[in-house]
Every structure is written in structure tokens, then in C-alpha cells.
Amino acid sequence: VYFDSLGKWVEVGGAGLLRPEVLEPLKIRKPVIAWGLGFTRLAMFALGIDDIRNLFSENLNWLRRKEVYAGNRG
Amino acid sequence: MPVIEVKRSRLPDIPDEELEEILHMIKAPVEEKGEVWKLEITNDRPDLLFSSGVKRDVLGFIGKETGIPNYKPTPSGIKVVSRCPSRPFLGCFVVKSADFDVQELMDFQEKLNVSLGRNRVKAAIGIHDFKKIKPPLEYLSGKPGEKMRPLGMDSELTLKDILVKHPKGREYAHLADGFPVIKDFHGIISFPPIINSWRTRVTEETRDLFIEVTGTDEKTVTHVVSILACNLAEAGGKVFSIEVGQKVFPELEPKQVELDPSYVEKVLGLGMGVDEICEILERRRFSVMRIGDSLRVLVPSFRTDILHQVDLVEEIAIGYGYNNIRPRIPSVPCAGKLLSNGWDAAREIMIGLGFQEVMTFILADPREQFEKMRINGSAVELKNPTTERMSICRVWLLPGLMRILSKNMHAEYPQKIFEVGDCILPDENSENGSKTVRRICGAVSHDRVNLTEIKSIVEALFKNLKIEYRVRPASHPSFIEGRCAEVVVSGKPCGFFGEVHPEVLVSWGMEKPVGAFEFELFSSEKNIEK
């Protein structure tokens, strides 16, 4: 993902096709894709957090002041 | 992943921007630019750990040099006797007048030792100045008392002393079983996998190299020899082969892999013709022969990562350009929509009631889950926890909220927090011995919190969710007797609320009272309309 604030590309996750050697023993005949995103980095950017410790903070005052984006639910 | 430093002048003479883009695509992304470029090399491409290997790949990518490179070694006439049972495999060759930077070559050697060589166990490399070596050469088990002047020392030492006095000796002493040595006419030139002799050292003036690779794994030794020989040949060197026993090194014959074009289509789905597949493979430095409907691909010996035809499909995708693959919405008859699963509604109701949402860890501390809450119980334990604080899976949420409240006694009151999260309970009837349940837990803390306040919150939650419920008195060790109740839905208790027991407050070091509830609102399958 390109971040304007950093002026560079940041790796946030990996994706790919599973190797046939992995699928064959499981008798899976269709190709399988898998992907995973590093949630912490994205969350830090989305919430404007620059210290990873704050993402795991137990500080209620910090949490109360923090804007939270709830997204579109249902 | 390993990072190499390469002089820009050793990379292809194309604009920086274009080069950076290509390096990114061939799995050697640029970390730093300047006179020296830092490239992060993927672990499956050890042949890219040296500038000539990178250059070969890039020149192929832009179509300037295509097909399998031809590095045919000339027999040197040298034969090596190899008989060292403790480290049985040796491969070696000579390369003359290659164009290289000594430092870059040493870095390349060390990165191969660490990666493919598994830290010198499966294979370790020694590089010598060929002009300083006088055949005949022999690889055998030495004697602890035999002497050699190692690199980095100014006098001769016995092999036994090298293991004690030389830094590399101390680092790799565990691999020195049987004291493997390589000798020439004058004596020991190498004590693999520890250190080379000072006598045959490589200097800035060295142009002709004798390279030996020893190890415990024959295939790895052969691969490492191939990669070194091909990259030095690519750097303009002339390679001379050496006979070791019945074998000749380097072994540079290409491997043949059958590739079915319909398999390429099955994996990539780009509708590529056979001509395009061949053209791309040639650009990725393979050679292709057409055999009827199938393709026979010649894989150069340095491409140790090609194990299956799927790896060639990956090369085709790389050559085509991942960025040129356009996303397409699949033509399926329906589109998905988000499930409104009730839990989100519950969370919004809690926020509406003025609660702050928190998320705590699923891994928990057994003391916090049980002792500090005045209860006994069992939990799913981790086999290899890194810390006691995270050694079991939580069986309930309230301890996590107690922890947060106990850490925030300086913050403004009233404090109202809640969490929706999974708990993992031991379950003998389930296949994996556990079951996961989702729960909602809330906690309120201020000077005058009481059962009535908690009950009004609980009722607001259930009423807004349109769940029919009944409340009845209950008893729970974490709550004050007579100030605790459970909620019954469809005839079954689904959780409890009450005033937290003073002993629990004390065990958490808390000064203000806490009221709390915890419920399993919906069974996992059941969804309700918002």
C-alpha cells in the first residue's frame, strides 16, 4: 500500500496460490488461494497511531480521546 | 530475508526508475539507492545474492539476453582425492579472470553459507587464490596436531588450537568433527568448515580462484558449487572443472522440466498462447523445446528453486508482470452481503449506553482468570507459552475488564467499559477438546455503583435486542452474595450480573466498587435482524 504520509510503499500482507505438494495429500483438486493482511499496520495508519504500544494500550483516557472509525456495518 | 549491497555500476545500464521497478518484480526489491544499492533478496533465489546473478535476471526481463546461459566448463585436468568420512562431500572448481569485488564475493560466500548451507552444516565454502595453490590436492581427515596459519592470525596453529583461539574456530567448533582438511603439495590450505589458510588467501590482486565447497549434504554441495560457478562465469570468468572421485564439478547440465500449457492456463487464466509462454520463459532465462502439445523447459543448474512445473508458472506470471494481471469480478449469479449477526447490534447498544468498547487478549493469565476472581476452573492451556501471563485461553471476559479498570484508577470516573469477544472452553465432546463461545461483558466502576444500575443496563440491552428474558437471583463467587442475578432466555441461563465481591476488588488492588455482567447472547449459528 502506498502511504502519502510516508512517501513510500509499505508491505501490509501476502497472498498467493498454495503449492500443489500441499494440496495433493489433502486430495484437493481445485486451486486454492490464500491471503492475509497485517492488521496492526493498517490499524495504526487508519487510526493515526505512530507508536505500536498505543495500539495495545490499557489507558482508558487515551481510548476515550481517540477517534474511532466504526465503518459500515450491515 | 538477506540484504545484499551491490555497486550500481555492476547492475544493468538502464534508468534507475526502470531498474527499481524490475528488481521489485523479480523478487529483489530495492531498500536503498546511491552508488551502492541495497537489495532484499527472496530466500528462494540464492543465485540473486551476487550482482552478476541479478544482472543476468534483469537483462532477461527486458529481453536483452534471453534463454539459458551457456557456461561450459573446461576440464582443468586436476583430480582431487576425497576421503573425509565426518564431512563426506566435496565439490570444487577453478575460475579464472572473473571481474568481481573481493568484498562482494566474501559477502556472497557468507550469505550462501548461512542460507543454503544452513550455517555451514550442509555446505560451507572456501575461496582461495588459485595461483598460490600447487596440486596435487587431497581432502581428508586431518590430525589435531597438524598445523596451518589461519586467516586472521599471524602464526601457525595446530588444528586443535584453532578451535580454541580463532574466533571462527570457537564459533564453529561443533562442526569440526574428524578435523576435515584440504591439502596441496605444501600442506593444509583449508580447515572446513572453519577457516582457510593465510597462505592461499584472496587479495585485491587475485583474479584466479580455487573454490571448494564441503558439506554433509551432497545435493546442497552440488547446488552451492553450481550457483558460485554460474555467477562467476556470468561475471566474465572462465570456469575449469575438477574431478572429485568419480564426479566432475561444477555440474552445470540443465534440468529438464515438462510443462503443460493447459496447466499454465489453469493456474493463471490469462488466455496465453504457447508462443507467449515460450517468449516469457526465454526472458526468464529458461530455454524451451516444443514436444507436441507439451513443452520441455531447460532449467539452468543455478535455479535450485524450480521443483515443480508450478514454479515455471510463477516465472511466467513474473515475466508477464503481476501488475499487468487485471482484477476481474467473477461472474457468479449473486453478490454477497454482510451478515448482521446481532453482536454488532449489541455493541452499538452498549456504545449508546455510554460504554467504551475495549478488546483484550484471548490468551490469559490463569491467576487472573481464576484466583483473583475467587473461582476455580480449568482452561485450554498452551503447550509452549512464552510467559505465564499468556499461558491459557480465557474462559471468561470479566478478568480482562477488571485488569483494565485496575490500570486506570487515575482516570476520570465513572468508568464504563465493555467487550465482545470469544472465550475458549474445554469440551470433552468436541473433536479438538474445546469449544469457542462469543460473549459480551460490561463493567461499571464509580463510588455508588450498585445492583440496580447494572440491572437497568442489562435490561436496556436485552429489550433493545428484542430478546425475551427473565431475571432470577443467583450466586457466584466473584460477586457479593445477594447482589448477584442470572438471566434466563428460552428456559436456559445465559449469563449473570451483580456487584463484584470486595475480595476480588482487593486482589486487583482496586479502590472503587465495580458492577458487571457477562452473557452469551446468541448461539453461534443464530442471527437476528437488526
XYZ file of C-alpha atoms in Angstrom:
604
model
C 0.000 0.000 0.000
C 1.352 3.442 -0.875
C 1.240 5.840 2.056
C 1.389 9.522 1.158
C 2.360 10.374 4.735
C 5.494 8.213 4.477
C 6.107 8.748 0.783
C 6.683 5.064 0.246
C 5.251 1.605 -0.280
C 4.583 -0.409 2.839
C 4.171 -4.162 2.898
C 0.895 -4.988 4.620
C 0.288 -8.556 3.661
C 0.972 -11.546 1.490
C -1.155 -13.545 -0.896
C -0.677 -16.486 -3.147
C -1.639 -19.805 -4.608
C -0.966 -22.869 -2.484
C 1.682 -25.255 -3.777
C 0.393 -28.475 -5.389
C 2.513 -30.540 -2.970
C 0.429 -29.101 -0.144
C -2.937 -29.759 -1.809
C -2.303 -33.267 -3.159
C -2.065 -35.111 0.184
C -5.365 -33.479 1.134
C -6.940 -34.631 -2.162
C -7.882 -31.046 -3.062
C -8.070 -30.831 -6.837
C -9.044 -27.178 -7.261
C -6.523 -24.351 -6.985
C -6.551 -22.651 -3.593
C -5.663 -19.037 -2.956
C -4.842 -17.636 0.445
C -4.066 -14.199 1.710
C -3.556 -12.413 4.974
C -3.178 -8.796 5.900
C -1.135 -7.492 8.792
C -3.908 -5.893 10.760
C -1.718 -3.896 13.122
C -0.008 -1.774 10.489
C -3.256 -0.950 8.723
C -4.951 -0.143 12.021
C -2.087 2.138 13.020
C -2.368 4.081 9.787
C -6.160 4.212 9.849
C -6.235 5.440 13.448
C -3.230 7.734 13.183
C -1.246 5.839 15.798
C 2.500 6.167 15.483
C 3.571 4.067 18.468
C 2.589 0.410 18.275
C 2.318 0.242 22.074
C -0.680 2.561 21.877
C -2.498 0.038 19.732
C -2.359 -2.326 22.708
C -2.837 0.372 25.302
C -4.714 -0.226 28.547
C -5.045 3.519 29.092
C -8.709 4.489 29.275
C -8.072 8.234 28.926
C -6.224 7.635 25.684
C -9.047 5.445 24.424
C -11.690 7.986 25.397
C -9.946 10.731 23.442
C -9.231 8.558 20.409
C -11.485 8.937 17.415
C -12.711 5.542 16.312
C -13.851 4.725 12.831
C -16.643 2.209 13.144
C -17.011 1.535 9.437
C -20.218 0.495 7.682
C -21.914 -2.311 9.457
C -24.549 -4.337 7.636
C 15.455 -12.008 4.184
C 19.065 -11.342 3.235
C 20.040 -7.874 2.054
C 22.954 -7.512 -0.367
C 24.975 -4.441 -1.230
C 25.778 -4.032 -4.903
C 27.624 -1.273 -6.728
C 25.195 0.468 -9.069
C 27.811 0.175 -11.819
C 27.546 -3.611 -11.669
C 23.837 -3.539 -12.435
C 22.395 -3.070 -15.959
C 22.770 0.350 -17.533
C 19.093 1.309 -17.698
C 17.347 4.237 -15.977
C 17.262 3.902 -12.171
C 13.490 4.052 -12.024
C 13.027 1.265 -14.552
C 15.649 -0.861 -12.802
C 13.987 -0.388 -9.440
C 10.628 -1.432 -10.876
C 12.115 -4.577 -12.434
C 14.050 -5.539 -9.293
C 10.822 -5.285 -7.394
C 9.187 -7.723 -9.777
C 11.989 -10.310 -9.813
C 11.920 -10.626 -6.016
C 14.917 -8.397 -5.304
C 13.258 -5.164 -4.098
C 15.440 -2.086 -3.564
C 15.934 -0.898 0.005
C 18.393 1.896 -0.665
C 19.803 3.635 -3.722
C 23.010 5.524 -4.356
C 26.447 4.449 -5.511
C 25.718 1.205 -3.708
C 22.249 -0.315 -3.916
C 20.818 -2.422 -1.139
C 18.580 -5.216 -2.391
C 16.460 -7.521 -0.296
C 16.701 -10.959 -1.849
C 13.973 -13.556 -1.517
C 15.090 -16.731 0.242
C 14.252 -18.993 -2.702
C 16.677 -17.253 -5.077
C 20.223 -17.709 -3.723
C 21.535 -17.079 -7.256
C 20.475 -13.427 -6.832
C 22.814 -12.925 -3.870
C 25.557 -11.675 -6.227
C 25.466 -8.761 -8.673
C 26.109 -10.835 -11.797
C 23.137 -13.059 -10.945
C 20.881 -10.042 -10.524
C 22.159 -8.548 -13.771
C 21.516 -11.814 -15.649
C 17.918 -11.839 -14.456
C 17.281 -8.177 -15.280
C 18.795 -8.420 -18.772
C 16.485 -11.357 -19.399
C 13.483 -9.472 -18.096
C 13.997 -6.595 -20.524
C 14.619 -9.068 -23.349
C 18.238 -8.088 -23.940
C 19.666 -11.534 -23.189
C 17.302 -14.476 -23.317
C 17.342 -18.241 -22.966
C 19.504 -20.445 -20.838
C 23.018 -19.064 -20.370
C 25.760 -21.297 -21.645
C 28.628 -21.678 -19.201
C 30.577 -24.678 -20.373
C 33.445 -25.559 -18.048
C 36.813 -26.596 -19.479
C 38.497 -29.595 -17.824
C 41.391 -28.396 -15.680
C 42.992 -31.805 -15.515
C 43.084 -31.552 -11.722
C 41.847 -34.525 -9.710
C 41.105 -34.426 -6.015
C 41.046 -37.454 -3.770
C 38.173 -37.119 -1.302
C 38.063 -39.265 1.829
C 36.747 -37.456 4.866
C 34.003 -39.563 6.490
C 32.896 -36.934 9.019
C 32.088 -34.359 6.305
C 31.854 -36.591 3.272
C 31.042 -34.340 0.314
C 33.383 -32.073 -1.614
C 32.869 -30.114 -4.792
C 35.455 -27.733 -6.231
C 36.448 -25.857 -9.359
C 38.719 -23.124 -10.674
C 37.582 -19.852 -12.201
C 39.973 -17.521 -13.977
C 39.841 -13.775 -14.666
C 36.356 -13.137 -13.328
C 35.527 -9.493 -12.683
C 34.458 -9.135 -9.059
C 34.861 -7.021 -5.929
C 36.536 -9.026 -3.189
C 34.192 -7.698 -0.531
C 31.082 -8.530 -2.543
C 32.372 -12.042 -3.199
C 33.055 -12.579 0.517
C 29.530 -11.374 1.374
C 28.080 -13.704 -1.267
C 30.049 -16.608 0.183
C 28.887 -15.896 3.721
C 25.219 -15.492 2.699
C 25.321 -18.854 0.897
C 26.971 -20.429 3.974
C 24.171 -19.154 6.157
C 21.163 -19.755 3.871
C 21.619 -22.751 1.555
C 24.471 -24.093 3.689
C 22.348 -23.962 6.867
C 25.040 -22.109 8.759
C 27.893 -24.222 7.303
C 26.352 -27.574 8.274
C 25.023 -28.802 4.928
C 27.615 -26.871 2.946
C 30.414 -24.386 3.564
C 32.545 -22.513 1.055
C 36.273 -21.808 0.967
C 37.695 -19.410 -1.637
C 41.442 -19.373 -2.401
C 43.900 -17.689 -4.748
C 44.476 -20.393 -7.344
C 47.956 -19.064 -8.189
C 49.060 -19.809 -4.607
C 47.992 -23.462 -4.785
C 50.177 -26.296 -6.007
C 48.428 -29.607 -6.860
C 48.049 -32.468 -6.062
C 45.006 -31.754 -3.900
C 43.538 -34.026 -1.300
C 40.532 -33.838 1.035
C 40.835 -35.968 4.162
C 40.559 -36.184 7.930
C 43.483 -34.339 9.479
C 45.146 -34.818 12.836
C 44.501 -32.445 15.767
C 48.231 -31.692 15.986
C 48.697 -30.705 12.320
C 49.486 -27.054 11.722
C 48.180 -24.256 9.490
C 48.369 -20.472 9.651
C 44.687 -19.482 9.524
C 43.352 -16.219 8.100
C 43.317 -13.511 10.743
C 46.294 -14.933 12.716
C 49.975 -14.129 12.381
C 51.414 -17.536 13.162
C 50.833 -21.242 12.631
C 48.439 -23.005 14.970
C 47.526 -26.637 15.400
C 44.005 -27.537 14.226
C 43.099 -28.214 17.850
C 44.289 -24.743 18.884
C 42.359 -23.080 16.034
C 39.146 -24.359 17.627
C 40.090 -22.599 20.862
C 41.986 -19.496 19.784
C 40.426 -18.441 16.476
C 37.028 -16.664 16.658
C 35.681 -18.753 13.758
C 37.122 -21.840 15.424
C 35.191 -21.163 18.576
C 32.024 -20.321 16.620
C 32.036 -23.481 14.504
C 33.992 -25.942 16.699
C 30.891 -28.142 16.893
C 31.208 -28.806 13.131
C 34.900 -29.747 13.206
C 34.424 -33.455 13.956
C 37.208 -35.508 12.415
C 39.249 -32.377 11.528
C 38.462 -32.162 7.785
C 41.340 -30.611 5.826
C 42.198 -29.873 2.219
C 45.912 -30.153 1.413
C 48.023 -29.183 -1.560
C 51.645 -30.026 -2.237
C 52.858 -27.719 0.565
C 50.328 -28.597 3.264
C 46.920 -27.642 4.595
C 45.080 -24.906 2.650
C 41.688 -25.220 4.320
C 40.148 -26.460 7.549
C 36.483 -26.683 6.567
C 34.027 -25.500 7.642
C 36.106 -23.279 9.950
C 38.736 -21.240 8.162
C 41.140 -21.111 5.202
C 44.904 -20.846 5.282
C 46.601 -17.462 5.181
C 48.928 -18.834 2.521
C 46.196 -19.172 -0.130
C 44.294 -16.012 0.825
C 42.425 -13.912 -1.706
C 43.652 -10.304 -2.114
C 42.675 -7.348 -4.294
C 45.176 -8.633 -6.876
C 43.637 -12.122 -7.049
C 41.956 -12.893 -10.375
C 42.054 -16.708 -10.460
C 40.111 -18.537 -7.790
C 40.069 -22.044 -6.428
C 36.697 -22.619 -4.798
C 35.899 -25.583 -2.607
C 32.563 -26.495 -1.049
C 32.371 -29.184 1.616
C 29.380 -30.457 3.500
C 27.176 -33.141 4.900
C 24.526 -32.963 2.180
C 25.543 -33.928 -1.334
C 22.728 -32.124 -3.134
C 23.381 -28.862 -1.286
C 27.110 -29.042 -2.031
C 26.326 -29.562 -5.743
C 23.849 -26.653 -5.752
C 26.213 -24.261 -3.997
C 29.012 -25.158 -6.443
C 26.653 -24.536 -9.404
C 25.496 -21.171 -8.132
C 29.053 -19.977 -7.465
C 30.338 -21.226 -10.815
C 27.442 -19.758 -12.833
C 27.608 -16.364 -11.147
C 31.376 -16.090 -11.552
C 31.064 -17.232 -15.178
C 28.407 -14.546 -15.669
C 30.916 -12.077 -14.193
C 33.218 -12.877 -17.098
C 35.147 -15.735 -15.501
C 36.335 -18.822 -17.298
C 35.376 -21.943 -15.369
C 37.640 -25.008 -15.177
C 36.250 -28.263 -13.850
C 37.876 -30.532 -11.288
C 37.377 -34.267 -10.834
C 36.487 -35.306 -7.331
C 36.444 -39.086 -7.165
C 34.006 -40.234 -9.894
C 32.285 -36.865 -10.182
C 33.149 -33.697 -12.095
C 32.447 -30.242 -10.663
C 30.796 -27.907 -11.422
C 27.822 -29.891 -12.659
C 26.125 -27.333 -14.917
C 23.872 -29.537 -17.059
C 20.363 -28.037 -17.174
C 17.492 -29.876 -15.560
C 14.501 -30.727 -17.777
C 11.004 -29.972 -16.559
C 7.869 -30.823 -18.554
C 5.348 -28.005 -18.736
C 1.784 -28.469 -19.891
C 0.410 -25.203 -21.409
C -3.107 -26.109 -20.245
C -1.739 -26.240 -16.681
C -0.410 -22.709 -17.151
C -3.886 -21.638 -18.204
C -5.492 -23.469 -15.284
C -3.345 -21.585 -12.779
C -3.086 -18.148 -14.392
C -6.214 -17.944 -16.549
C -4.687 -15.240 -18.746
C -5.520 -16.925 -22.052
C -1.868 -17.020 -23.112
C -0.831 -18.742 -26.313
C 2.074 -21.181 -26.422
C 4.180 -18.607 -28.286
C 3.750 -16.093 -25.489
C 4.547 -18.698 -22.826
C 7.767 -19.608 -24.634
C 8.748 -15.979 -25.150
C 8.303 -15.189 -21.444
C 10.178 -18.292 -20.271
C 13.088 -17.371 -22.554
C 13.123 -13.901 -20.990
C 13.208 -15.538 -17.561
C 16.407 -17.325 -18.708
C 14.985 -20.749 -19.485
C 15.111 -22.495 -22.850
C 12.049 -24.185 -24.236
C 11.583 -27.096 -26.650
C 8.179 -27.917 -28.106
C 7.277 -31.607 -27.889
C 3.824 -31.984 -29.474
C 1.349 -30.154 -27.233
C 3.738 -30.087 -24.316
C 6.812 -28.019 -23.561
C 10.135 -29.233 -22.315
C 11.830 -26.490 -20.323
C 15.568 -26.455 -19.697
C 16.215 -25.113 -16.226
C 19.706 -23.780 -15.550
C 21.595 -25.509 -12.744
C 21.663 -22.361 -10.576
C 17.854 -22.273 -10.396
C 17.644 -24.634 -7.445
C 14.196 -23.260 -6.627
C 12.401 -24.862 -9.588
C 10.911 -28.007 -8.068
C 7.654 -28.473 -9.967
C 6.013 -27.126 -13.108
C 4.070 -24.725 -10.898
C 7.352 -22.894 -10.272
C 7.644 -22.293 -14.005
C 4.089 -20.957 -13.977
C 5.225 -18.497 -11.312
C 8.086 -17.433 -13.594
C 5.583 -16.892 -16.403
C 3.464 -14.722 -14.096
C 6.552 -12.742 -13.056
C 7.598 -12.279 -16.680
C 4.063 -11.255 -17.642
C 4.127 -8.788 -14.750
C 1.924 -9.177 -11.681
C 0.815 -5.593 -12.186
C -0.426 -6.438 -15.669
C -2.836 -9.020 -14.284
C -6.131 -7.141 -14.129
C -8.582 -7.875 -11.335
C -11.911 -9.121 -12.677
C -15.130 -9.543 -10.759
C -16.062 -13.217 -11.043
C -19.243 -13.897 -12.988
C -21.309 -15.529 -10.269
C -25.091 -15.225 -10.076
C -25.214 -13.410 -6.735
C -23.237 -10.936 -4.705
C -22.538 -11.374 -1.029
C -23.664 -9.084 1.731
C -22.532 -8.547 5.266
C -24.263 -10.657 7.877
C -25.925 -8.599 10.508
C -25.234 -11.000 13.284
C -26.727 -9.433 16.379
C -23.385 -8.944 18.082
C -22.862 -5.717 16.156
C -26.280 -4.533 17.296
C -25.339 -5.396 20.874
C -22.125 -3.410 20.549
C -23.954 -0.379 19.210
C -26.456 -0.560 22.068
C -23.616 -0.648 24.596
C -21.982 2.358 22.959
C -25.364 4.091 23.065
C -25.485 3.379 26.804
C -22.255 5.340 27.191
C -19.827 2.427 27.354
C -16.334 2.454 25.918
C -15.523 -0.615 23.845
C -12.273 -2.434 24.602
C -10.568 -5.508 23.179
C -8.335 -7.632 25.345
C -6.182 -10.634 24.542
C -7.668 -14.104 24.167
C -4.565 -15.569 25.801
C -4.748 -15.031 29.518
C -3.093 -15.427 32.886
C -4.510 -18.344 34.928
C -4.164 -16.330 38.152
C -6.260 -13.511 36.691
C -8.855 -15.874 35.228
C -9.364 -17.869 38.443
C -7.578 -16.962 41.696
C -8.063 -13.222 41.504
C -11.762 -13.796 40.723
C -12.250 -16.219 43.646
C -13.143 -19.136 41.401
C -11.705 -22.491 40.382
C -11.802 -23.884 36.906
C -9.923 -25.380 34.033
C -8.854 -23.899 30.748
C -7.218 -24.812 27.463
C -3.504 -24.469 28.154
C -0.738 -23.531 25.775
C 1.892 -26.199 25.334
C 4.751 -23.723 24.964
C 3.789 -20.358 26.460
C 6.406 -17.614 26.345
C 5.068 -16.060 29.515
C 2.832 -17.138 32.406
C 0.685 -14.069 31.690
C -0.367 -15.630 28.399
C -0.397 -19.332 29.117
C -4.087 -20.274 28.826
C -7.083 -19.357 26.668
C -9.527 -17.150 28.527
C -12.693 -18.837 29.772
C -14.451 -15.558 30.510
C -14.133 -11.865 29.724
C -14.603 -10.148 33.066
C -10.984 -10.602 34.276
C -9.784 -8.721 31.176
C -12.073 -5.791 32.030
C -11.009 -5.916 35.692
C -7.456 -5.650 34.540
C -8.190 -2.530 32.504
C -10.135 -0.905 35.360
C -7.290 -1.699 37.776
C -4.807 0.004 35.449
C -6.913 3.170 35.175
C -7.539 4.236 38.749
C -6.095 7.646 37.876
C -8.621 8.181 35.053
C -11.899 10.023 35.470
C -14.884 8.139 36.999
C -17.472 6.796 36.293
C -15.746 4.249 34.093
C -17.914 2.110 31.844
C -16.305 -0.422 29.540
C -17.453 -3.466 27.596
C -16.053 -6.148 25.378
C -17.481 -8.579 22.848
C -15.130 -11.477 22.385
C -14.525 -15.172 22.150
C -13.774 -17.458 25.063
C -12.393 -20.936 24.633
C -13.770 -23.581 26.949
C -12.510 -27.123 27.454
C -15.071 -29.522 25.937
C -14.536 -33.269 26.010
C -17.267 -33.889 23.453
C -15.701 -31.804 20.741
C -13.203 -33.136 18.233
C -10.416 -30.821 19.358
C -11.319 -30.885 23.041
C -12.517 -27.298 23.157
C -15.335 -25.065 22.050
C -15.403 -21.360 21.298
C -18.200 -19.184 22.624
C -18.754 -15.495 21.997
C -19.790 -13.374 24.925
C -20.466 -9.790 25.886
C -19.168 -8.424 29.143
C -19.592 -4.985 30.685
C -18.191 -3.374 33.804
C -19.069 -0.125 35.539
C -16.991 1.459 38.267
C -17.635 4.530 40.433
C -18.293 5.293 44.108
C -22.008 4.485 44.106
C -22.333 1.645 41.587
C -24.929 -0.938 42.656
C -27.034 -3.861 41.502
C -29.882 -1.600 40.378
C -27.669 0.307 37.963
C -26.276 -2.897 36.430
C -29.753 -4.390 36.165
C -31.042 -1.337 34.300
C -28.155 -1.618 31.809
C -28.745 -5.332 31.327
C -32.481 -4.777 30.779
C -31.810 -1.990 28.288
C -29.536 -4.335 26.359
C -31.993 -7.235 26.231
C -35.019 -5.023 25.477
C -33.281 -3.228 22.624
C -32.201 -6.566 21.188
C -35.840 -7.744 21.490
C -34.741 -10.842 23.375
C -37.257 -12.192 25.863
C -35.634 -12.793 29.208
C -36.235 -13.398 32.877
C -34.059 -12.409 35.833
C -33.646 -14.590 38.904
C -31.388 -14.480 41.969
C -28.139 -16.384 41.680
C -24.875 -16.909 43.445
C -21.369 -16.582 42.014
C -18.084 -16.471 43.978
C -16.927 -13.328 42.125
C -19.997 -11.367 43.207
C -21.443 -10.312 46.556
C -23.933 -12.865 47.873
C -27.440 -11.440 47.459
C -26.256 -8.862 44.913
C -25.991 -11.278 42.015
C -28.543 -12.479 39.453
C -28.720 -14.587 36.341
C -30.640 -14.006 33.151
C -32.672 -16.811 31.649
C -33.526 -16.908 27.958
C -35.683 -19.685 26.458
C -35.520 -21.512 29.757
C -31.717 -21.552 29.888
C -29.391 -19.315 31.892
C -27.241 -17.257 29.513
C -25.133 -15.304 31.993
C -25.083 -13.240 35.155
C -24.664 -9.754 36.601
C -24.008 -8.286 40.004
C -21.754 -6.303 42.320
C -18.173 -7.569 42.277
C -17.035 -9.134 45.550
C -14.798 -6.873 47.706
C -12.146 -9.623 47.943
C -11.933 -9.594 44.151
C -11.529 -5.792 44.207
C -8.755 -6.131 46.772
C -6.963 -8.803 44.772
C -6.887 -6.391 41.816
C -5.766 -3.540 44.078
C -8.903 -1.535 43.296
C -10.411 1.145 45.484
C -13.817 1.739 43.899
C -16.667 -0.771 43.590
C -17.422 -2.485 40.297
C -20.683 -3.759 38.869
C -20.516 -6.158 35.956
C -22.350 -8.550 33.651
C -21.360 -11.263 31.228
C -23.668 -13.032 28.722
C -23.673 -15.425 25.843
C -26.377 -13.622 23.863
C -26.659 -15.674 20.691
C -25.611 -19.175 19.898
C -23.041 -19.024 17.117
C -25.402 -20.109 14.280
C -28.273 -17.827 15.159
C -28.597 -14.427 13.510
C -31.117 -11.804 14.367
C -32.374 -8.944 12.298
C -31.143 -5.613 13.442
